[in-house]
Coordinates of C-alpha atoms in Angstrom, one line a residue:
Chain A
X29 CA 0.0 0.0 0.0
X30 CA 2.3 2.2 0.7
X31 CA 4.3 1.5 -2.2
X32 CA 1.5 2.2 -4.4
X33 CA 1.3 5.6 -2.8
X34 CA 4.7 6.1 -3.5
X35 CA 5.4 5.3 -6.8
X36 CA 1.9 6.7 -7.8
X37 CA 2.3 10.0 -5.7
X38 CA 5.1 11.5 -8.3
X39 CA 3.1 10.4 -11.3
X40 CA 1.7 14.2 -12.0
X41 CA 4.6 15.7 -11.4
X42 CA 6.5 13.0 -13.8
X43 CA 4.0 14.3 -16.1
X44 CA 4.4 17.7 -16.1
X45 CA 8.1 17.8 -16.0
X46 CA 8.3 15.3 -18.8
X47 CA 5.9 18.0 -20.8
X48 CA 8.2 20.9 -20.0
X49 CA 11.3 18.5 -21.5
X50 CA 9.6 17.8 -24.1
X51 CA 8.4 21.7 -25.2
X52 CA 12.2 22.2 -24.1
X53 CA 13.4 19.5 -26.4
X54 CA 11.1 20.3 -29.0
X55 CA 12.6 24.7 -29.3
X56 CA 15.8 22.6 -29.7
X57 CA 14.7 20.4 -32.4
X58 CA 13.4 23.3 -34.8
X59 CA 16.7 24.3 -35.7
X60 CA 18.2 20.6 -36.1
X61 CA 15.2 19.3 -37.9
X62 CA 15.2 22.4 -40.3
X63 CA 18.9 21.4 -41.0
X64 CA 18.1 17.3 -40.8
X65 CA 15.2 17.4 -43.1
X66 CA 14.1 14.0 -43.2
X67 CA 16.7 12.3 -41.8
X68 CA 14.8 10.4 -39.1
X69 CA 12.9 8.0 -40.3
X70 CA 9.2 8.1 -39.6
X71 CA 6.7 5.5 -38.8
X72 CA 5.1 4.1 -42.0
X73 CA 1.2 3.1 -41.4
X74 CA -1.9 5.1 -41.1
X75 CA -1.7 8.2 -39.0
X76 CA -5.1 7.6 -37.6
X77 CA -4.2 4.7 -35.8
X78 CA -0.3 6.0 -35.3
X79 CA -1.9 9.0 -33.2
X80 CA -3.7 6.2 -31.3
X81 CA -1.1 4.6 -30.8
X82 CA 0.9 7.2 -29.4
X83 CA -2.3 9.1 -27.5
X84 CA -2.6 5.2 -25.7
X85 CA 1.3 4.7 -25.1
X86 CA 1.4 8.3 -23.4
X87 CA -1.0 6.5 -20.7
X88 CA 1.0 3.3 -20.4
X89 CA 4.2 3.0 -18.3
X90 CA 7.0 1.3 -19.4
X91 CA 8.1 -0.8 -16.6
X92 CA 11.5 -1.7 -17.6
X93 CA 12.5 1.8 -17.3
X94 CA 9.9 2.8 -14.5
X95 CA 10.0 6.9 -14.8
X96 CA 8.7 6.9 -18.5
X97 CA 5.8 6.9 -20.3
X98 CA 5.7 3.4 -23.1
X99 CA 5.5 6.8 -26.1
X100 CA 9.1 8.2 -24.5
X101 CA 10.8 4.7 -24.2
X102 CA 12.6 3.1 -26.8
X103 CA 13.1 0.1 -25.1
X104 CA 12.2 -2.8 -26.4
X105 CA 9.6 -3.4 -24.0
X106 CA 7.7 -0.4 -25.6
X107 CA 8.2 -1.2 -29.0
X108 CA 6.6 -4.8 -28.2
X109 CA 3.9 -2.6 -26.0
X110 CA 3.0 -0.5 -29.4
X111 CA 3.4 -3.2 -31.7
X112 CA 0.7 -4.7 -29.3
X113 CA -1.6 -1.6 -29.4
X114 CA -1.6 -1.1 -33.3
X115 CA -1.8 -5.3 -33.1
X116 CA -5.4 -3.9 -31.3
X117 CA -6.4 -1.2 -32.9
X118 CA -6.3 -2.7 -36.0
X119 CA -8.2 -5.6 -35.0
X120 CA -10.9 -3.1 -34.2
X121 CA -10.6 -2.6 -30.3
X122 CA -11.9 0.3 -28.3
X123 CA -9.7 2.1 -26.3
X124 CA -10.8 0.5 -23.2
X125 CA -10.1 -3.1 -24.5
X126 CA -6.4 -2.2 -25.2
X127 CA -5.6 -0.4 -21.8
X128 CA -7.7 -3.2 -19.9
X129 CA -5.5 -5.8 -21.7
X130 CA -2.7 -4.3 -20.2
X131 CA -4.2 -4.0 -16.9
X132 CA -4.9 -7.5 -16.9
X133 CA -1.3 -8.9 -17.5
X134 CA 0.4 -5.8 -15.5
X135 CA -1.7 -4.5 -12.9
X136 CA -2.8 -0.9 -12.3
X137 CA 0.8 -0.3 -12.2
X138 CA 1.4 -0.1 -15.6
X139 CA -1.6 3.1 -15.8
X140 CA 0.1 6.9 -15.9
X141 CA -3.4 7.2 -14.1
X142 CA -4.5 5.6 -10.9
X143 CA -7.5 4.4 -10.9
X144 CA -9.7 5.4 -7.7
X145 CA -10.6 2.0 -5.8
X146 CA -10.0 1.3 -2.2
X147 CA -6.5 1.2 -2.4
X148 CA -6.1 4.3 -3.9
X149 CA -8.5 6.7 -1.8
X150 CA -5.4 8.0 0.1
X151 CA -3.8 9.1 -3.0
X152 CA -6.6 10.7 -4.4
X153 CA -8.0 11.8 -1.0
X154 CA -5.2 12.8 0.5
X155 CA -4.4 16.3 -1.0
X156 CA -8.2 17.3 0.2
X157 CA -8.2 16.4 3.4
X158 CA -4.6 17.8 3.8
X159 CA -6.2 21.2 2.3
X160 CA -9.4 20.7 4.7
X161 CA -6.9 20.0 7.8
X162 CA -5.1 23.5 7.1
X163 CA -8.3 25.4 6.4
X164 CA -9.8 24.1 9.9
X165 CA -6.3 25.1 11.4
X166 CA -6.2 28.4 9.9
X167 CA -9.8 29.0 11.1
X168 CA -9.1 27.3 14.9
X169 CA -6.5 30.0 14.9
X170 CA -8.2 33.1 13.4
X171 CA -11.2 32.9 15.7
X172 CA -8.7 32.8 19.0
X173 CA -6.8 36.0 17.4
X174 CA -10.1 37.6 16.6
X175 CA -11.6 37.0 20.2
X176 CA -8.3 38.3 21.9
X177 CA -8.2 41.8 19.8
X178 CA -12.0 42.4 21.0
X179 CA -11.3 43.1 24.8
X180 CA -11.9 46.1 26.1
X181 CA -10.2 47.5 29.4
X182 CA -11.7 48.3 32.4
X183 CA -11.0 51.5 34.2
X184 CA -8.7 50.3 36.8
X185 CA -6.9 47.7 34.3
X186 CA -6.4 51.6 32.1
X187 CA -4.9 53.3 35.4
X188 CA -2.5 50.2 36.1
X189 CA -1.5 50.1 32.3
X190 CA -0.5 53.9 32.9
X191 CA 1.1 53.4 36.2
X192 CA 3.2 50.8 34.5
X193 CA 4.0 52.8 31.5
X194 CA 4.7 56.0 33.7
X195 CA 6.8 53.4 35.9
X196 CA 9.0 52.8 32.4
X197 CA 9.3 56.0 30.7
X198 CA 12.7 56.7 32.5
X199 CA 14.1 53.3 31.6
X200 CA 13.2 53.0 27.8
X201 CA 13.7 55.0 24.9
Chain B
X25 CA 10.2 24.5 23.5
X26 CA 6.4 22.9 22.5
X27 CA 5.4 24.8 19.3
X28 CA 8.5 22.7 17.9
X29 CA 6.9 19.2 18.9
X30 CA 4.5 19.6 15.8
X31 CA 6.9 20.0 13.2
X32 CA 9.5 17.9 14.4
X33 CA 6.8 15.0 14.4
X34 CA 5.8 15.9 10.8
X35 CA 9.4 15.1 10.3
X36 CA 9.8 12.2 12.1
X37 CA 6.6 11.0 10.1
X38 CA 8.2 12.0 6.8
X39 CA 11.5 10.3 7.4
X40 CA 9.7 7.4 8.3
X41 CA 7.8 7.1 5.0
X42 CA 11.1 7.9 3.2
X43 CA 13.2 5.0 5.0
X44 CA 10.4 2.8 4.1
X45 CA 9.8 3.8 0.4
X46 CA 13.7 3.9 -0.4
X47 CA 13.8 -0.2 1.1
X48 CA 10.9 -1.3 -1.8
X49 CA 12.2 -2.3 -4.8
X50 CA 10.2 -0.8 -7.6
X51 CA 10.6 -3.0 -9.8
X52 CA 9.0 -5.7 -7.8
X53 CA 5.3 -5.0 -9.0
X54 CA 3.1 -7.1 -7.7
X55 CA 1.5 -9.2 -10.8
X56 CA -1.8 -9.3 -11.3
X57 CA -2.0 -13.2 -12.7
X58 CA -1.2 -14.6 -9.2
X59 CA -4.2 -16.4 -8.7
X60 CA -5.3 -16.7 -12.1
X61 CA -5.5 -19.7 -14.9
X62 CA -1.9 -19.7 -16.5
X63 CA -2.4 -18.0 -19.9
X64 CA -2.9 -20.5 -22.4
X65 CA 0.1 -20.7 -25.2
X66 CA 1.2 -23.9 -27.5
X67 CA 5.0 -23.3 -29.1
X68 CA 7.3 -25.0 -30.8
X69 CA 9.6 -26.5 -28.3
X70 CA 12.9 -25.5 -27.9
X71 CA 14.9 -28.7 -28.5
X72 CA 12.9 -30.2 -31.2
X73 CA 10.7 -27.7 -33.3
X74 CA 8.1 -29.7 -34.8
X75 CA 7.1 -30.4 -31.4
X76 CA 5.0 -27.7 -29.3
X77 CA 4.7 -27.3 -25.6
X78 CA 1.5 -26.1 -23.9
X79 CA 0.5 -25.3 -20.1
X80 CA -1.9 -28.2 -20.7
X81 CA 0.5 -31.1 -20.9
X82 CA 1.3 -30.0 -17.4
X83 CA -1.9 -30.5 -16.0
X84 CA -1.7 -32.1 -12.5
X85 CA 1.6 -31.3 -12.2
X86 CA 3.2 -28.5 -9.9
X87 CA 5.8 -26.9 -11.8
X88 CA 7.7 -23.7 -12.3
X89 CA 7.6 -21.6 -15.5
X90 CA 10.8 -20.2 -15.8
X91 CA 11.4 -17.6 -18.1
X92 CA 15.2 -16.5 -19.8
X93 CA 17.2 -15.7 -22.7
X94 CA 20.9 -15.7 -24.0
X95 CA 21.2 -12.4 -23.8
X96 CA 19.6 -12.0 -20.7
X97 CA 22.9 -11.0 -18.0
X98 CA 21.3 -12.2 -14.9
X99 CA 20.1 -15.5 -16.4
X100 CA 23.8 -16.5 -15.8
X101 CA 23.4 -15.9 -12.0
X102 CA 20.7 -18.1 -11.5
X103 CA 21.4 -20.7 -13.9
X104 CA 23.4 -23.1 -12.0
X105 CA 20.6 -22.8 -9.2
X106 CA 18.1 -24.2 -11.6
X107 CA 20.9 -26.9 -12.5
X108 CA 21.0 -27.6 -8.8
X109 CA 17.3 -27.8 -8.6
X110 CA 16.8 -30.2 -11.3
X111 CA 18.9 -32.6 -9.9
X112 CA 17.4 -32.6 -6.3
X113 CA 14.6 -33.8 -8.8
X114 CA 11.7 -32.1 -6.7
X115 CA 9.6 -29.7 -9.1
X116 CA 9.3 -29.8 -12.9
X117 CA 11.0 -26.9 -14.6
X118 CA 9.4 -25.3 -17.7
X119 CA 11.8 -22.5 -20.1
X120 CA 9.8 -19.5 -21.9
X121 CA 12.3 -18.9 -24.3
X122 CA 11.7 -15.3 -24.5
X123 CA 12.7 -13.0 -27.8
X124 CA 15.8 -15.4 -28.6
X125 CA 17.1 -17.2 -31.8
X126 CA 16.8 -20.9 -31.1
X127 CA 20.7 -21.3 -32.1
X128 CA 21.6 -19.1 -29.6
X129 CA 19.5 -20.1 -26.9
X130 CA 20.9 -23.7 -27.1
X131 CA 24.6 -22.8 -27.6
X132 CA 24.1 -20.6 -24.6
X133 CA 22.7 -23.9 -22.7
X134 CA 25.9 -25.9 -23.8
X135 CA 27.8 -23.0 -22.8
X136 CA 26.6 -22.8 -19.3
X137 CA 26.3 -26.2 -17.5
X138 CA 23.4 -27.7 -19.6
X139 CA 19.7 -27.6 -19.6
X140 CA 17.8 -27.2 -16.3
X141 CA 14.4 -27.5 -18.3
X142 CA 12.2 -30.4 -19.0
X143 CA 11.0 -28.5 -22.3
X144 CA 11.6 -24.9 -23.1
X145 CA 9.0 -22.9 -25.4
X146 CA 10.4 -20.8 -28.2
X147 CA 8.7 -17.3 -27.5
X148 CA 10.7 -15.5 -30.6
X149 CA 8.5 -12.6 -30.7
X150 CA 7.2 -12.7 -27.2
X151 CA 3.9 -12.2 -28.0
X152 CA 3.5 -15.2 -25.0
X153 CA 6.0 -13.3 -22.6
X154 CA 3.2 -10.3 -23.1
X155 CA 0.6 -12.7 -21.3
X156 CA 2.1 -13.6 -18.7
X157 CA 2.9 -9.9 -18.2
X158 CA 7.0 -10.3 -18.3
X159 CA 8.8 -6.8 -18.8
X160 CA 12.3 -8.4 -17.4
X161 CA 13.8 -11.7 -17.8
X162 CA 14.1 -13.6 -15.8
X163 CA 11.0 -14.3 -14.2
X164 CA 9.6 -17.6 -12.5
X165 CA 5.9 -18.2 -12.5
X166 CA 5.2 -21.2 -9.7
X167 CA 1.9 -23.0 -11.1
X168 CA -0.3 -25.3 -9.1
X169 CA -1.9 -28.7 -10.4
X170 CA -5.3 -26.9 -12.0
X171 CA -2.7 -24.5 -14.1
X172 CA -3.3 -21.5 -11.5
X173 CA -0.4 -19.3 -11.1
X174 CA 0.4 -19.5 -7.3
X175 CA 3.4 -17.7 -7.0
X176 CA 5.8 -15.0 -9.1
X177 CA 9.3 -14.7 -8.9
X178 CA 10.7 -11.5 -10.1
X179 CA 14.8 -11.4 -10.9
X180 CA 17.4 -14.4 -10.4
X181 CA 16.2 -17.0 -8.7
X182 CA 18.0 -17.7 -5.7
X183 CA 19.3 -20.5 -3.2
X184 CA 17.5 -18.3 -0.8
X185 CA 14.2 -17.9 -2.6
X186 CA 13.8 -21.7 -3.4
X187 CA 14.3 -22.7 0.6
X188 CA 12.2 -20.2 2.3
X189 CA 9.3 -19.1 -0.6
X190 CA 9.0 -21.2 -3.8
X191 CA 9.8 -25.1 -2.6
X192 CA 7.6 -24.9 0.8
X193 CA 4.4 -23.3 -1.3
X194 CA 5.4 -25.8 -3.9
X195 CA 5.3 -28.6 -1.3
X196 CA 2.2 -27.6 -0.2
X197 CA 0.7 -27.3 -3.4
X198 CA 1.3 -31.1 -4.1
X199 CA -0.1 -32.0 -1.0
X200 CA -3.1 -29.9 -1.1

């Protein structure tokens, strides 16, 4: 359990920094692949199912090389994974076929996306009732500085504040 | 002194996660077959290949699918275990060839103390290896006499492992 938490817990972040390297990677490519000009070789097939392909690999892990998505890796896990998926598509599965098919042989672990079950609640849950935690702390604390700025002093608690004060005029600046 | 008790447990809380999370080994994912009918397969066998091996010949058996390659580094460590095992003659040992030309899977048997298996299956493109959810070789599937996968073995398999996880539930499996 709480490995799931773990390894799951970094899973947005994973996301978004692998989206920043990517938009980083990519201002770098413009200039090479102006200069390249077809020197990678591209993917033969249909692009319909190719940009299935990849929009289903983005949501698969590759778990030989754990941090990455199955459309980053070129191991050859991820090949055999997207050989697999076009294997699907083109047999005319849904979307939900392909990534239960991958659920079934490798677990939810294999999902970029937890899904919420009983196991999970703490991961998804967890953030919200930090955030409620803090809120009730922040107000606990609020309503006790509130209630201690109202009071009012009485005359003889204003004539021993004086007395004090007078008491330390000649000590203080 | 107090309004640092709070904090400092949050830490101790923290560290505590830590310590435990750096001690898992990711990649031991827990497989989600374990407890489910062995994924059917026939291939050629590895030794003769007009022959083919399926999970059904082994019905009423308890044996150990034991996945591996030539060019699999670790295979090497736990290849003389498997040797040893054989010989103590206790549990039936089935290969999964996985993504590995036949020539080179025997010439790497020859080359390392012979052939632990009873059969191995030739998985050339590892369509089979997908099934049984393998993403690193080796692997070691324990499977009980209905063809239920009791049992997964991640890595080498080790003197260790065989004593105090994989022969005991194996043991018990024949009994039961």
């Amino acid at each position: 359990m709480a490995r799931s938490i773990f390894l799951n817990g970094g899973q947005e972040s994973a996301l978004a920094v692998r989206r920043f390297f990517r938009l980083l990677l990519l201002v770098f490519a413009i200039p090479v692949a102006a200069a390249a000009d077809g020197g990678v070789a591209r993917p033969v097939g249909d692009p319909v199912v190719e940009a299935r392909v990849n929009r289903l690999a983005e949501e698969l892990r590759c778990l030989t090389c754990m941090g990455q998505s199955i459309a980053d890796s070129q191991s050859s896990f991820s090949s055999d994974m997207k050989r697999e998926i076009r294997a699907m598509i083109v047999a005319g599965k849904s979307d939900k076929e392909i990534i239960d098919f991958m659920v079934q042989r490798y677990g939810d672990f294999v999902l970029y996306r937890p899904p919420v079950k009983s196991t999970t609640w703490l991961l998804w849950g967890g953030p919200f009732v930090l955030l409620a935690l803090a809120l009730l702390f922040l107000a606990g604390k609020l309503r006790k500085r509130s209630a201690q700025v109202v009071t009012q002093l009485s005359e003889s608690e204003h004539r021993q504040a004086a007395g004090l004060l007078g008491k330390r005029e000649g000590e203080s600046p | 002194m107090r309004r640092f008790l709070l904090p400092l447990a949050i830490f101790i809380v923290l560290a505590g996660f830590l310590a435990v999370g750096l001690r898992l080994n990711p990649r031991e994912v827990p497989s989600p077959l374990i407890g489910k009918a062995v994924p059917a397969f026939r291939l050629a066998q590895l030794h003769a290949g007009d022959k083919f091996i399926s999970p059904e010949d082994m019905r009423g058996k308890v044996w150990l699918l034991n996945v591996w390659a030539s060019w699999c580094v670790s295979c090497k460590q736990e290849h003389p275990v498997l040797i040893d095992l054989n010989k103590q003659n206790r549990i039936a040992i089935v290969g999964l060839n996985y993504k590995d030309e036949r020539g080179a899977a025997i010439s790497w048997l020859n080359q390392h103390g012979g052939d632990p298996y009873l059969v191995s299956a030739v998985d050339a493109d590892g369509r089979v290896g997908i099934d049984f959810g393998v993403y690193g070789v080796p692997e070691t599937f324990l499977i009980d006499k209905n063809g239920t996968i009791r049992y997964k073995h991640i890595g080498p398999v080790t003197v260790e492992a065989l004593k105090t996880k994989i022969l005991p539930l194996a043991e018990e499996l024949a009994r039961g």
